[in-house]
Coordinates of C-alpha atoms in Angstrom, one line a residue:
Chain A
X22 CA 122.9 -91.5 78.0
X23 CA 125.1 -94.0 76.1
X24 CA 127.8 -91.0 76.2
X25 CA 127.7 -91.1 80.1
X26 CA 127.8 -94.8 79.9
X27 CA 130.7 -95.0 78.0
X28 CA 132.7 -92.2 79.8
X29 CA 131.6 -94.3 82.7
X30 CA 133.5 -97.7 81.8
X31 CA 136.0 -95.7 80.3
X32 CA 136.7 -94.0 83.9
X33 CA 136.1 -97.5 86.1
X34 CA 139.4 -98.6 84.1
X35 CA 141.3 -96.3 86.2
X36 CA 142.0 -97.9 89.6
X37 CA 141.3 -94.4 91.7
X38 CA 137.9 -94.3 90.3
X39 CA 137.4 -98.0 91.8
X40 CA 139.3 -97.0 95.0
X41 CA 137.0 -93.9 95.8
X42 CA 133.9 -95.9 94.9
X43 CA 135.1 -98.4 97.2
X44 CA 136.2 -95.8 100.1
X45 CA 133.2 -93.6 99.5
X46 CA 130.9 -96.3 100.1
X47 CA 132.3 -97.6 103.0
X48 CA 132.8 -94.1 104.4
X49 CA 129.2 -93.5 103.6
X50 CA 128.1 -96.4 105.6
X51 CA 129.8 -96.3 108.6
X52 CA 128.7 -92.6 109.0
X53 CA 125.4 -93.5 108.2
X54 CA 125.4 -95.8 110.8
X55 CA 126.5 -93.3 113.6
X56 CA 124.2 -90.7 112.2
X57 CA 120.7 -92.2 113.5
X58 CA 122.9 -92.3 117.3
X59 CA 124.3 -89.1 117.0
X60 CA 121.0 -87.6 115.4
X61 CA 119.1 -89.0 118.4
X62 CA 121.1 -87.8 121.1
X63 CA 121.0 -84.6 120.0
X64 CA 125.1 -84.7 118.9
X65 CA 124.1 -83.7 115.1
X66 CA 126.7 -81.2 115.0
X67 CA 129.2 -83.1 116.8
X68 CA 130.7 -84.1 113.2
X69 CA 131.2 -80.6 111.5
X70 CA 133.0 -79.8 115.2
X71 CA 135.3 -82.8 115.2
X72 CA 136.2 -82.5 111.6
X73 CA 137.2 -78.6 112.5
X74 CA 139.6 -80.3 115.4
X75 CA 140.8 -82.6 112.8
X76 CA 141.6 -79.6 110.6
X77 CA 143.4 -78.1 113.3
X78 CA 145.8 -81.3 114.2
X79 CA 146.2 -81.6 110.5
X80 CA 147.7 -78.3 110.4
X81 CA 149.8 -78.5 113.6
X82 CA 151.4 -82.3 112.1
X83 CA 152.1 -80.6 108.3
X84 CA 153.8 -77.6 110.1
X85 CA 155.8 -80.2 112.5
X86 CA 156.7 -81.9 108.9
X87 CA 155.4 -84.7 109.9
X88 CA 155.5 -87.6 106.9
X89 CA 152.5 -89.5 108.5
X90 CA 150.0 -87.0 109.7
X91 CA 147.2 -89.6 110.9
X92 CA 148.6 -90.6 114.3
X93 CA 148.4 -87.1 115.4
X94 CA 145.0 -85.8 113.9
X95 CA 143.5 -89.3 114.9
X96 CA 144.9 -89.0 119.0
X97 CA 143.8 -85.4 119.0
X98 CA 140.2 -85.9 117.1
X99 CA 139.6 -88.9 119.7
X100 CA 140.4 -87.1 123.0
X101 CA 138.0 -84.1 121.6
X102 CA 135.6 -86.4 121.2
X103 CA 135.5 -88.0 124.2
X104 CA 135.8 -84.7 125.6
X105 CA 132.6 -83.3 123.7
X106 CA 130.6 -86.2 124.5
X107 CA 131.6 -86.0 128.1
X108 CA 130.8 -81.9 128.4
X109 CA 127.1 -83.0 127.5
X110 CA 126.8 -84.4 130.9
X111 CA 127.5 -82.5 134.3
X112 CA 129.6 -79.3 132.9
X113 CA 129.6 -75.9 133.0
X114 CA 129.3 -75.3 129.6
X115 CA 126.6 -77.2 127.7
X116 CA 127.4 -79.6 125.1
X117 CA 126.4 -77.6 122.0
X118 CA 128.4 -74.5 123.4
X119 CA 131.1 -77.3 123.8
X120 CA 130.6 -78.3 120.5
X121 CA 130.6 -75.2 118.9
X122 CA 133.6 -73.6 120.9
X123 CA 136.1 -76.4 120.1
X124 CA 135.3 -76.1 116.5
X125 CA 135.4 -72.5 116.0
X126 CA 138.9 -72.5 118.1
X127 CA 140.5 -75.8 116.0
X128 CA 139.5 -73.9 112.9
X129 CA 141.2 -70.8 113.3
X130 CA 144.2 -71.9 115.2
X131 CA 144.5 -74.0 112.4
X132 CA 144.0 -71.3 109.1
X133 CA 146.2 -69.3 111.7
X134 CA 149.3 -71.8 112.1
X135 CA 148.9 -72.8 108.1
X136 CA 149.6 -68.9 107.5
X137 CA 152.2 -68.0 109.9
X138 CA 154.2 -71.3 109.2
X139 CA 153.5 -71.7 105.5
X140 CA 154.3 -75.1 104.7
X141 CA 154.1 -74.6 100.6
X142 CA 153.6 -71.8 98.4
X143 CA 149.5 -73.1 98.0
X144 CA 148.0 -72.2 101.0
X145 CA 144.5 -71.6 99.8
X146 CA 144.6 -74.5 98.0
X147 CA 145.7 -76.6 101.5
X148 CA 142.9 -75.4 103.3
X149 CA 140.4 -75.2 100.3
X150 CA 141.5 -79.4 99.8
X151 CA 141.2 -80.3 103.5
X152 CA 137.5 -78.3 104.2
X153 CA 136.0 -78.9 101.1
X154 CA 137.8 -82.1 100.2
X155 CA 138.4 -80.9 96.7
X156 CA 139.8 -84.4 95.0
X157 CA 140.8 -86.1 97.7
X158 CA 139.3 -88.9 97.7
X159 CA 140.4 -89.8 94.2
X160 CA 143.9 -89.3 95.0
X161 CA 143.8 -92.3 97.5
X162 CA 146.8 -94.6 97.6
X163 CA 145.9 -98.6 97.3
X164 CA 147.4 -98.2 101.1
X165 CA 144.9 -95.7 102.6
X166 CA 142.1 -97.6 100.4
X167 CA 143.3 -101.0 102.5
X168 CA 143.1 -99.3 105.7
X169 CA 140.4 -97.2 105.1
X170 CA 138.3 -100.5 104.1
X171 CA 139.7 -102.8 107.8
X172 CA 138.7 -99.3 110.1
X173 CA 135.4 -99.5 108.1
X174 CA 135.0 -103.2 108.9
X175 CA 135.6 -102.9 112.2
X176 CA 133.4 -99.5 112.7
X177 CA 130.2 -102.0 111.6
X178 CA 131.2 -104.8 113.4
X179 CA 131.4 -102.6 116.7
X180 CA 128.1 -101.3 115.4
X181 CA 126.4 -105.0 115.2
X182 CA 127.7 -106.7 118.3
X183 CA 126.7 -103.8 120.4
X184 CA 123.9 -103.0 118.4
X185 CA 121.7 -103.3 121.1
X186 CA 123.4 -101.6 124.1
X187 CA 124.1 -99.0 121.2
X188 CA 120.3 -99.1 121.0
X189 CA 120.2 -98.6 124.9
X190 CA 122.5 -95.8 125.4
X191 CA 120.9 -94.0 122.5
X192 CA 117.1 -93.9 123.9
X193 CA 117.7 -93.3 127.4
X194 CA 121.1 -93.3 128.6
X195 CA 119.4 -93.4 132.6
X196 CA 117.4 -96.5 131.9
X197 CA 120.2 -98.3 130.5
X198 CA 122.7 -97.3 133.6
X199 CA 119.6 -98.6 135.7
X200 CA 119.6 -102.2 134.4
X201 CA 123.4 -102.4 134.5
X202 CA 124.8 -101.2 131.2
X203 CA 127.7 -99.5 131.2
X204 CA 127.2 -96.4 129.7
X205 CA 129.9 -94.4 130.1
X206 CA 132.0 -96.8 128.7
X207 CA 129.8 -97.3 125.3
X208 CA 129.9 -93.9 125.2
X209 CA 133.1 -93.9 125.3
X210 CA 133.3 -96.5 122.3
X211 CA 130.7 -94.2 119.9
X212 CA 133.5 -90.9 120.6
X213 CA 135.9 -93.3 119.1
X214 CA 134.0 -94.4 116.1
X215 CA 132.9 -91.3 116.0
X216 CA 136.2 -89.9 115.5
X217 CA 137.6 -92.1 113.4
X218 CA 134.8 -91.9 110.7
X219 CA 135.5 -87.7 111.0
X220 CA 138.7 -88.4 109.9
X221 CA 137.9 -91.4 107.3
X222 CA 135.4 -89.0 106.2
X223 CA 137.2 -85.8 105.6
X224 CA 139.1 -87.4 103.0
X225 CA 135.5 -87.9 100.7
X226 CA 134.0 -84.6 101.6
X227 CA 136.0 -82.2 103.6
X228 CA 135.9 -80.9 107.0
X229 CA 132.9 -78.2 106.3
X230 CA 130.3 -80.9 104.7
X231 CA 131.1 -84.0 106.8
X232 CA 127.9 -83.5 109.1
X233 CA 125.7 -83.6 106.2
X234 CA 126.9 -87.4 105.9
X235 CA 125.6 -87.6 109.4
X236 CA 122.6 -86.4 109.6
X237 CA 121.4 -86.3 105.9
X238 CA 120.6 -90.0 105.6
X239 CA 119.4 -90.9 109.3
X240 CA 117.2 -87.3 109.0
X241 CA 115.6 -88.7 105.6
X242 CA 115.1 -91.8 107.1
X243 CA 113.4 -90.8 110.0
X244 CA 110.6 -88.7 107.4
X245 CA 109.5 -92.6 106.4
X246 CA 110.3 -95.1 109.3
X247 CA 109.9 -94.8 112.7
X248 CA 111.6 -98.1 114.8
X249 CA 115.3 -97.9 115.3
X250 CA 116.0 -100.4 113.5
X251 CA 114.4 -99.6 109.8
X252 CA 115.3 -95.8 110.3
X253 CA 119.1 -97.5 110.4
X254 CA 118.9 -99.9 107.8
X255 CA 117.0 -97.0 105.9
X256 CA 119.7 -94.5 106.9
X257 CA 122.8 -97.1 105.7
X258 CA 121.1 -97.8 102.1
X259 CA 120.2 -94.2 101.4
X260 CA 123.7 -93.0 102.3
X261 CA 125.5 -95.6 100.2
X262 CA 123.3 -94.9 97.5
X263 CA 124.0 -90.9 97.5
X264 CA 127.6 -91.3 97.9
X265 CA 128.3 -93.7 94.9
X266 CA 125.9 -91.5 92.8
X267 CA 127.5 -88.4 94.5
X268 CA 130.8 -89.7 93.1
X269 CA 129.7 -90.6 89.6
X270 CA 128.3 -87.4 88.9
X271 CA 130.8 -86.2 90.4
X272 CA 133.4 -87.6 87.9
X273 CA 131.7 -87.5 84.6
X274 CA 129.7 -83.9 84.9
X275 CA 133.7 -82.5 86.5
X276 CA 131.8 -81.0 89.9
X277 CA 133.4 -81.2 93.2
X278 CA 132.9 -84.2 94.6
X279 CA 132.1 -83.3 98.1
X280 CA 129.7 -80.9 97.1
X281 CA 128.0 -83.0 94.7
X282 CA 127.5 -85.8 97.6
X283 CA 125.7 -83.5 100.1
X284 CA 123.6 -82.3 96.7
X285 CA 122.4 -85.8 96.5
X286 CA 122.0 -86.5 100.2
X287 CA 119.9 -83.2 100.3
X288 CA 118.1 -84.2 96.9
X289 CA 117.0 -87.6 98.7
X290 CA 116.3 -85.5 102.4
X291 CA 113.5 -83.7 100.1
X292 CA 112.4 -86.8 98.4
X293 CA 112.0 -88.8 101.6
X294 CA 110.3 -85.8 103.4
X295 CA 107.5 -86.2 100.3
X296 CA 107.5 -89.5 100.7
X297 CA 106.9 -88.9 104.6
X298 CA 104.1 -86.3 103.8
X299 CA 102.1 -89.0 101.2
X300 CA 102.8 -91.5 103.6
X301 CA 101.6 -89.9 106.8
X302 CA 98.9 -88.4 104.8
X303 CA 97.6 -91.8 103.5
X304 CA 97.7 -93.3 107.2
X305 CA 96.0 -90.4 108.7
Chain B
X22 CA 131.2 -107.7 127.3
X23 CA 133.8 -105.0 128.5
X24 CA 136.9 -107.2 127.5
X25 CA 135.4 -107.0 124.1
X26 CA 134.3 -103.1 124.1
X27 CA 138.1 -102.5 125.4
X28 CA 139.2 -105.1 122.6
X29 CA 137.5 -103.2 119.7
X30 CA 138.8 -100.1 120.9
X31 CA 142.3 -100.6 121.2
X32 CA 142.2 -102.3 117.9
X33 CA 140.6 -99.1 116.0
X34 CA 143.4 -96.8 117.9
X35 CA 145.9 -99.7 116.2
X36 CA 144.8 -99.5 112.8
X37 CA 144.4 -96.0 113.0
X38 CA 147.8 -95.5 114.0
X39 CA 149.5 -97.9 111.8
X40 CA 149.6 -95.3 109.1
X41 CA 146.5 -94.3 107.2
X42 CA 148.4 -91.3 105.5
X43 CA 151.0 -93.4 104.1
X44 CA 151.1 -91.5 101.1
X45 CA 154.2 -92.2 99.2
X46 CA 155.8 -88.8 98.3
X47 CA 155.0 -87.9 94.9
X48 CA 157.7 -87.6 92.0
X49 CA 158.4 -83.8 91.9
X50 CA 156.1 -82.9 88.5
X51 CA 156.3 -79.3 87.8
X52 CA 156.7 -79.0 91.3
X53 CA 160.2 -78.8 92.8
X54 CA 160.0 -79.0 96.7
X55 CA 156.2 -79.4 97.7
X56 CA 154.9 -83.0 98.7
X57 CA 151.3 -81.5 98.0
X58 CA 149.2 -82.5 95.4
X59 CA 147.9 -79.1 95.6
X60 CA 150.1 -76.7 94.0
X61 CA 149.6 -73.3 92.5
X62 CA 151.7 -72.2 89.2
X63 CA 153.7 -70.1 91.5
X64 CA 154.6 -73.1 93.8
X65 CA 155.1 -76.0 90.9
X66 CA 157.4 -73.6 89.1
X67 CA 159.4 -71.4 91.7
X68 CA 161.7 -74.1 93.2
X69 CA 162.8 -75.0 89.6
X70 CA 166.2 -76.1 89.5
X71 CA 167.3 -77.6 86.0
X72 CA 171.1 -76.8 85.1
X73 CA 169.7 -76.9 81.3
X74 CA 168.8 -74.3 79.2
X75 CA 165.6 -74.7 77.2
X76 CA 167.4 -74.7 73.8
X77 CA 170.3 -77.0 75.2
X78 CA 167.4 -79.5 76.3
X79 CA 165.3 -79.9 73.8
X80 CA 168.6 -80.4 71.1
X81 CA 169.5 -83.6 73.2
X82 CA 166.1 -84.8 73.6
X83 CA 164.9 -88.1 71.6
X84 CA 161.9 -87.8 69.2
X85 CA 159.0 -89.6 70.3
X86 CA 160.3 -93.3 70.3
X87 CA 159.4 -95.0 67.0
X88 CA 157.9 -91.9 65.0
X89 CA 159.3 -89.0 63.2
X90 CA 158.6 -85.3 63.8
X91 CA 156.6 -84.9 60.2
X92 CA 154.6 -88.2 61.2
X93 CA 153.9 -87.0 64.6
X94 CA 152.2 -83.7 63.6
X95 CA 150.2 -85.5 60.7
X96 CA 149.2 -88.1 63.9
X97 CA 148.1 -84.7 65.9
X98 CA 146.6 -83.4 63.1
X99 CA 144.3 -85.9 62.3
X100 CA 143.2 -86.3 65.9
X101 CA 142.4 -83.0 66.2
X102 CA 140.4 -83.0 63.1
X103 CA 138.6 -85.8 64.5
X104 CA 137.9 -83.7 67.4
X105 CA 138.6 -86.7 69.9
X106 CA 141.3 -88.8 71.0
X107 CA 144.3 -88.4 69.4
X108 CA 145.9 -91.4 67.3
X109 CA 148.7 -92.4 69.4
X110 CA 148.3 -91.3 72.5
X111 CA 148.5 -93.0 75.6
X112 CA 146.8 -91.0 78.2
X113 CA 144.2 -88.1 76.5
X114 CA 143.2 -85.8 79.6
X115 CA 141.5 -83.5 77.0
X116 CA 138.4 -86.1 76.7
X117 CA 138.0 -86.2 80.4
X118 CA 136.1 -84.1 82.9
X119 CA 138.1 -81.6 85.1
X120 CA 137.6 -84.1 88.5
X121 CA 138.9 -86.7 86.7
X122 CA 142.0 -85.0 84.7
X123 CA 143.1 -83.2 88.4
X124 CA 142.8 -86.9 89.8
X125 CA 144.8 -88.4 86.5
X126 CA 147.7 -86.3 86.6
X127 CA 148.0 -86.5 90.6
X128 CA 148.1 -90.4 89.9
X129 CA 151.6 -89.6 87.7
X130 CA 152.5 -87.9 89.8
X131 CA 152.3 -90.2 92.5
X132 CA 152.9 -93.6 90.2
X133 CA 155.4 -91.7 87.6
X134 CA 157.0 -95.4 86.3
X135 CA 153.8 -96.7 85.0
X136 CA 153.7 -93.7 82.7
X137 CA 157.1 -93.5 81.4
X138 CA 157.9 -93.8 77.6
X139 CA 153.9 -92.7 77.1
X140 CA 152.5 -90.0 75.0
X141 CA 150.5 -87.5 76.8
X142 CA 147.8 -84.9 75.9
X143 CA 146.7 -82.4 78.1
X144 CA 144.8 -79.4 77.7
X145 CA 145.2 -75.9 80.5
X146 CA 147.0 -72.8 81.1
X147 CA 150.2 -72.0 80.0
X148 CA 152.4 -71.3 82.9
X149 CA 156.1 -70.2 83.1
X150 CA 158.7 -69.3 85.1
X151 CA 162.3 -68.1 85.6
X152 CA 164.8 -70.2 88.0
X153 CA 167.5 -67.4 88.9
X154 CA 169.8 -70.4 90.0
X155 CA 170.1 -71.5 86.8
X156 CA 169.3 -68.9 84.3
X157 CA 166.6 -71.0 82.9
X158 CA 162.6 -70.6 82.2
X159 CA 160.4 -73.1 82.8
X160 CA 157.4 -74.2 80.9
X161 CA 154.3 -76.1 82.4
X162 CA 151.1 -76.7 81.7
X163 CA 148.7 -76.1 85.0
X164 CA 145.1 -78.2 85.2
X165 CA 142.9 -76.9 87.7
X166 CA 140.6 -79.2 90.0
X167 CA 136.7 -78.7 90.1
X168 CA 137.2 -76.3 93.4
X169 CA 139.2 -73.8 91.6
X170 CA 141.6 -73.5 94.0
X171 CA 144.6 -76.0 93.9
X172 CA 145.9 -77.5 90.9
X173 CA 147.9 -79.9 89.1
X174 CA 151.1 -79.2 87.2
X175 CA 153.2 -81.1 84.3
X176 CA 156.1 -79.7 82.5
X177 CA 157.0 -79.9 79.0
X178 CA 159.7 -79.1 76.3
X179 CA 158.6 -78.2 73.1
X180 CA 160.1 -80.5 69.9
X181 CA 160.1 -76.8 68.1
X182 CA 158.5 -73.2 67.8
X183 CA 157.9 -71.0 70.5
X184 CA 156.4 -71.4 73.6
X185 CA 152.9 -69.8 74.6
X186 CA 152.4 -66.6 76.6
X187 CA 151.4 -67.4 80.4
X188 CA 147.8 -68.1 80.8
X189 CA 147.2 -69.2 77.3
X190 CA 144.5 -72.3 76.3
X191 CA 146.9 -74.9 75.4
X192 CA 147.0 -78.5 74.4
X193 CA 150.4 -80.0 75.2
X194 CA 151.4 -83.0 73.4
X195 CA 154.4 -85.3 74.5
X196 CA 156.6 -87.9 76.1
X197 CA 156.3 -88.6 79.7
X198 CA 159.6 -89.2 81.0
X199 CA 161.5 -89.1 84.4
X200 CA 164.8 -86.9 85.1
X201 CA 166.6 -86.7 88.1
X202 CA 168.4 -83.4 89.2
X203 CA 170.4 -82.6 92.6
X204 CA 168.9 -86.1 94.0
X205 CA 165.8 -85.3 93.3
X206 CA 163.2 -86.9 90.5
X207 CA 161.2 -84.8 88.3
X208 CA 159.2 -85.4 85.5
X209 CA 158.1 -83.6 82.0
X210 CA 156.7 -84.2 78.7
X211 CA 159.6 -84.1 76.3
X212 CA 159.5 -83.6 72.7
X213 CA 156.4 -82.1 73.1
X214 CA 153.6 -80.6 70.0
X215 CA 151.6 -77.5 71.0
X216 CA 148.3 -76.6 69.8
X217 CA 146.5 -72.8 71.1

């Protein structure tokens, strides 16, 4: 135990280790946040689908050469958003086929453009780094960590001042348009958080495990409380939690880091769905 | 309410687009060519492109700065009997886990000037490979990441003896330093001390 102490303060010296503690966190908590919505409304899958659009645009902006791939994977991952969270309402294809046929397609356009317009001699290792995350986010640059801490910011301020209407559109989206909220438009605002956490995101865990940061907390939440508000407070403190403890093991036992996070997530899902069961148990 | 909503949006499409992936480009390690951090041994050594020969380079290389070849094995030596951390080096990526040595050595690569002049160990595969262009073989030592599948590269020129047959267990010790070559910056560990 002292060992792992040690190699502990021995690796916080390093400024990456600090920067994907800090980013991890904050990436943690922002998807937590959005989890209990997109949990509720039935958009759980929403994340692993964006995340495969992200993929794609990634692909498309390395084979363009482009020095500063963000702008382009953050435009496209937005519009698909919106797009998904529209097709839930009034289309021909429902939102789940929606979902699920956006991120199939991003996915193997984009394995299929990385292959036929090789951009280095690693191409595995490309698309093993950018689906499983791979190291990613302890390669960070003081930069990304600076931006990656104001979106964060910004992603729970928009989740506080609108906390309520949030609230609203989540629960029933009908009600809400009834008594004047404007739900299209807060819709619109989630697709944009929503999209900009997918991307945040994919740096800490990769395209292929960024739902479980979704739904893992709000799901283990929702096994103890059941008001809105504690399930989300819940949700925020057990995701921060699993990703700093995701990271350190992470970094001292030489695991993937990605990986290791959704381990913990799911290690708390079970814990919380115990605690549920006594809980429930002791009430009934 | 809506000038708000509008207000926070246009300012997360702002900051998005003001450049999250501004990466600086790494210094060319091993690798010649590919602004990934990812690289196979194949991609870190097939764009080599040093005019020297490996014999011509290492007879115009310093020792490490303040110590003499006899001291510097007895230094290795000792640390390796100690079975830790070697007595005068500056960065020992043999004592950490694989996460963290793929994450070190893809910080010099991408911050190469705060390692200049400093002694580092490293333990991996023995890689190597031959530059047509130049008539020259190249000798790295490649670090894999906890996925398996991409990994880090540094190259190194041995003080003395002969280098290791490709894919061999071996800890490189040596001098970080930075070279440039056809306008580009590369980096190696010179004067470097092998152990199998």
């Amino acid at each position: 135990m002292i060992g792992i102490l040690d190699k502990l303060a021995l690796y916080w010296t390093y400024p990456f280790v600090r920067y994907a503690l800090i980013v991890g966190v904050l990436i943690a908590l922002c998807s937590s946040l959005l989890g209990v919505t997109l949990v509720l409304k039935r958009f759980s899958f929403i994340g692993d689908g964006l995340s495969h659009v992200a993929f794609g645009a990634m692909a498309v902006a390395a084979i363009a050469r482009l020095t500063n791939e963000m702008p382009l994977v953050l435009a496209v991952t937005i519009v698909c958003a919106i797009l998904l969270l529209r097709m839930g309402q009034n289309t021909r294809i429902n939102g789940d086929a929606a979902v699920a046929m956006i991120s199939v397609a991003s996915l193997a356009i984009g394995y299929m453009l990385m292959n036929l317009f090789p951009t280095s001699g690693n191409i595995s290792g490309d698309v093993c780094t950018t689906l499983f995350g791979s190291t990613s986010i302890l390669t960070l640059s003081s930069v990304e960590v600076a931006l990656s801490v104001i979106l964060s910011v910004v992603v729970v301020a928009a989740f506080v001042c609108f906390y309520n209407r949030i609230f609203a559109v989540t629960f029933d989206e009908s009600f809400a348009r009834a008594v004047g909220t404007n739900a299209k438009l807060y819709n619109l605002l989630i697709a944009v958080i929503v999209a900009v956490v997918i991307v945040l995101a994919m740096n800490l865990v990769g395209s292929l495990l960024i739902s479980a940061l979704v739904i893992f907390p709000a799901l283990s939440a929702m096994r103890v409380f059941k008001n809105f508000f504690a399930v989300t407070v819940c949700s925020a403190v057990v995701s921060v939690l699993c990703a700093a403890l995701g990271i350190l093991v992470s970094i001292v036992s030489g695991t993937p880091v990605g990986s290791t996070i959704v381990s913990v997530d799911l290690i708390g899902f079970v814990l919380f769905y115990l605690a549920g069961k006594c809980i429930g148990g002791v009430s009934r | 309410m809506k000038k708000t909503v509008s207000f926070l949006l246009a300012a997360l499409l702002a900051l998005s687009l003001a450049g999250c992936g501004g990466s600086q480009a790494p210094v060319q390690a091993a690798s010649k060519g590919s602004g990934s951090t990812s690289q196979t041994v194949s991609d870190v050594l097939a764009n080599a492109g040093q005019d020297l020969g490996t014999e011509e380079k290492a007879g115009t290389e310093d020792d490490w700065s303040t110590i003499s070849d006899a001291e510097r094995e007895e230094l290795l030596a000792e640390g390796a009997a100690q079975g830790s951390s070697t007595e005068g080096v500056d960065v020992d990526l043999t004592t950490m886990s694989s996460t963290m040595v793929y994450a070190e050595v893809s910080n010099i690569m991408y911050e190469p000037d705060d390692y200049v002049g400093k002694i580092i160990r490293m333990k991996g595969q023995a890689a190597s490979a031959y530059a047509e262009s130049t008539d020259t073989t190249y000798y790295a030592i490649i670090i894999a990441d906890a996925t398996a599948c991409c990994a880090q590269g540094i190259e190194y020129l041995l003080a003395e003896g002969e280098y290791p047959a490709d894919q061999t267990e071996a800890t490189v010790t040596g001098e970080f330093e930075l070279y440039d070559e056809d306008g580009q910056t590369y980096c190696r560990l010179k004067n470097a001390v092998i152990e199998l």
